[in-house]
Amino acid sequence: MIADDQPLMRDALRTVVGLQPDMVVVAEAADGRDAVAQTLRERPDVAVFDIRMPGLDGIAAAREVTRSVSSKVLILTTFDDDDYVHAALKAGASGFLTKNSPPEDILAAIRVLAGGEALLAPSVTTRLIEHVVASTPRVDAGLAATLQRLTPRELDVLREVAKGLSNAEIGKQLHIGEGTVKTHVSRILVKIGVRDRVQAVIYAYESGLIAPGG
């Protein structure tokens, strides 16, 4: 599902996506309210939202969508800004890319989100973590208590996820198979009640599992 108030951007995305054998555009919208309505109706695997739309911006639209359906939201924006990124991810978005990203990167992002993972532009990942740390002056006691649901190994895996490591890198670090890491990550997300890895990174800092500088 594609939502952008610029017709040229919608046309470009529709064309690029339409050429892929494993994708189809099921709906389009030119404003945030219509984007939410169509996403709730069509329940696409991935909804691509512009961050600035009339009626309802992409962040607010992502928040409404992710409360109701399992569709993953990819935010596209012309602004590579920490506040936008943090707000979008806190609203439930699973990915964030700038509009000047190459078409192949946007397609790859859609596939990553459809596969159940989360994605950020590489230029934003480290700054996002720093932003979360700076905006988390004290530990959330409720989130900290939820950590007790995790096994010692799951805590180890979550710490490595919070450092931004991939499944393969975590496997090498902890001397376990990549498939085992993926299983642990899936269980962690369920136990702590978050949608994806990026949300897990935010959770790890806000719960106190990872401390600034740690």
C-alpha positions as a printed Julia matrix, in Angstrom:
214×3 Matrix{Float64}:
  0.0     0.0     0.0
  1.44    3.4    -1.03
  0.54    6.72    0.61
  2.1     9.99   -0.55
  0.55   13.34   -1.36
  2.86   13.79   -4.36
  1.41   12.07   -7.48
  4.85   11.72   -9.07
  6.19    9.87   -6.02
  3.18    7.54   -5.95
  3.55    6.88   -9.68
  7.25    6.13   -9.29
  6.71    3.74   -6.4
  3.8     2.03   -8.14
  5.88    1.51  -11.27
  8.91    0.15   -9.42
  6.86   -2.16   -7.22
  4.69   -3.28  -10.14
  7.73   -4.58  -12.0
  8.55   -7.0    -9.19
  7.31  -10.59   -9.58
  6.72  -10.95   -5.82
  4.88   -7.66   -5.18
  1.59   -6.01   -6.04
  0.19   -2.6    -5.1
 -3.25   -3.16   -3.55
 -4.11    0.45   -2.67
 -2.93    4.07   -2.88
 -3.72    7.2    -0.9
 -2.9    10.91   -1.15
 -3.55   11.83    2.5
 -3.11   10.28    5.93
 -6.75    9.62    6.73
 -7.31    7.74    3.49
 -4.03    5.89    4.04
 -5.26    4.59    7.38
 -8.69    3.66    6.02
 -7.29    1.76    3.05
 -4.64    0.0     5.1
 -7.22   -1.17    7.62
 -9.43   -2.37    4.77
 -6.8    -4.06    2.57
 -4.44   -5.22    5.35
 -1.35   -5.25    3.11
  1.88   -6.91    4.21
  3.61   -3.52    4.01
  2.3     0.05    3.97
  4.67    2.71    2.62
  3.83    6.1     4.15
  5.23    9.54    3.43
  6.03   11.19    6.75
  4.33   14.47    5.72
  0.79   14.1     4.4
 -2.29   16.32    4.66
 -5.0    15.42    7.14
 -2.82   13.04    9.14
  0.95   12.75    8.95
  2.79    9.47    8.45
  3.69    9.12   12.12
  0.11    9.48   13.32
 -1.08    7.19   10.5
  1.49    4.56   11.51
  0.28    4.74   15.11
 -3.35    4.16   14.11
 -2.51    1.33   11.71
 -0.18   -0.61   14.0
 -2.73   -0.56   16.82
 -5.23   -2.44   14.67
 -3.56   -4.63   12.03
 -0.31   -6.53   11.53
  0.73   -4.55    8.44
  4.32   -3.31    8.68
  4.84    0.41    8.05
  7.8     1.77    6.09
  8.23    5.53    6.46
  9.72    7.47    3.55
 10.81   11.06    4.04
 12.99   13.79    2.62
 14.13   14.54    6.19
 16.98   12.53    7.7
 16.18   13.85   11.17
 16.6    12.06   14.51
 13.35   13.4    15.98
 11.36   12.14   12.98
 13.0     8.72   13.16
 12.44    8.29   16.87
  8.83    9.47   16.69
  8.08    7.16   13.74
  9.54    4.11   15.44
  7.8     4.86   18.74
  4.58    5.07   16.72
  5.11    1.48   15.56
  6.79    1.93   12.18
  9.17   -0.91   11.31
 11.38    0.92    8.84
 12.59    4.37    7.91
 14.29    5.44    4.68
 14.87    8.76    2.97
 13.22    9.34   -0.41
 16.57    9.71   -2.11
 17.35    6.07   -1.35
 17.95    4.02   -4.54
 14.86    2.12   -5.78
 16.58   -1.19   -5.04
 17.0    -0.15   -1.4
 13.3     0.66   -1.09
 12.37   -2.68   -2.66
 14.77   -4.47   -0.34
 13.22   -2.66    2.62
  9.73   -3.75    1.61
 10.92   -7.37    1.4
 12.67   -7.13    4.77
  9.54   -5.8     6.46
  7.3    -8.35    4.72
  9.62  -11.04    6.07
  9.02   -9.9     9.62
 12.22   -7.94   10.22
 12.81   -4.21   10.72
 14.99   -1.82    8.81
 16.64    1.56    9.12
 18.84    3.48    6.76
 22.41    2.74    7.92
 23.04    6.45    8.48
 20.33    6.55   11.14
 20.85    3.43   13.22
 23.61    4.66   15.52
 22.02    8.07   15.96
 18.69    6.46   16.83
 20.3     4.55   19.7
 22.02    7.73   20.9
 18.71    9.6    20.69
 16.93    6.92   22.74
 19.64    7.05   25.37
 19.49   10.84   25.58
 15.69   10.83   25.9
 15.61    8.08   28.55
 16.69    9.77   31.8
 15.53    6.92   34.03
 14.59    3.28   33.76
 10.95    2.35   33.18
 10.16    0.03   36.12
  7.36   -1.7    34.24
  9.59   -2.56   31.31
 12.36   -3.67   33.65
  9.97   -6.08   35.36
  9.05   -7.6    31.99
 12.69   -8.6    31.48
 12.12  -11.33   34.08
 10.14  -13.21   31.43
 13.34  -13.76   29.44
 15.78  -16.61   29.92
 19.47  -15.79   30.5
 20.25  -16.7    26.88
 17.42  -14.5    25.6
 18.81  -11.62   27.65
 22.2   -12.19   26.03
 20.62  -12.12   22.59
 18.61   -8.97   23.35
 21.79   -7.2    24.49
 23.43   -7.99   21.16
 20.31   -6.93   19.21
 20.46   -3.63   21.1
 24.0    -3.14   19.83
 22.67   -3.33   16.26
 24.15   -6.74   15.41
 22.58   -8.98   12.75
 21.52  -12.57   13.48
 24.71  -13.86   11.87
 26.87  -11.52   13.95
 25.02  -12.45   17.15
 25.54  -16.12   16.36
 29.29  -15.63   16.05
 29.4   -13.53   19.21
 27.46  -16.06   21.31
 28.74  -19.19   19.5
 25.29  -20.39   18.44
 23.69  -21.0    15.05
 22.01  -18.22   13.09
 18.75  -20.18   13.07
 18.89  -20.45   16.84
 19.39  -16.7    17.1
 16.35  -16.11   14.89
 14.26  -18.36   17.15
 15.46  -16.52   20.25
 14.67  -13.14   18.68
 11.15  -14.25   17.75
 10.5   -15.43   21.3
 11.95  -12.24   22.78
  9.65  -10.04   20.69
  6.62  -12.0    21.88
  7.66  -11.98   25.53
  8.38   -8.26   25.75
  5.46   -7.34   23.5
  7.17   -5.44   20.68
  6.74   -5.68   16.92
 10.31   -5.93   15.64
 14.03   -5.57   16.31
 14.08   -1.77   16.26
 11.35   -1.65   18.9
 13.43   -4.17   20.86
 16.43   -1.8    20.76
 14.31    1.0    22.21
 12.94   -1.41   24.83
 16.44   -2.56   25.85
 17.47    0.99   26.7
 14.21    2.09   28.3
 14.11   -1.04   30.48
 17.69   -0.49   31.68
 19.02   -3.72   30.15
 21.51   -1.58   28.26
 22.93    1.52   29.92
 24.38    4.55   28.13
 27.96    3.72   27.32
 27.31    0.03   27.95
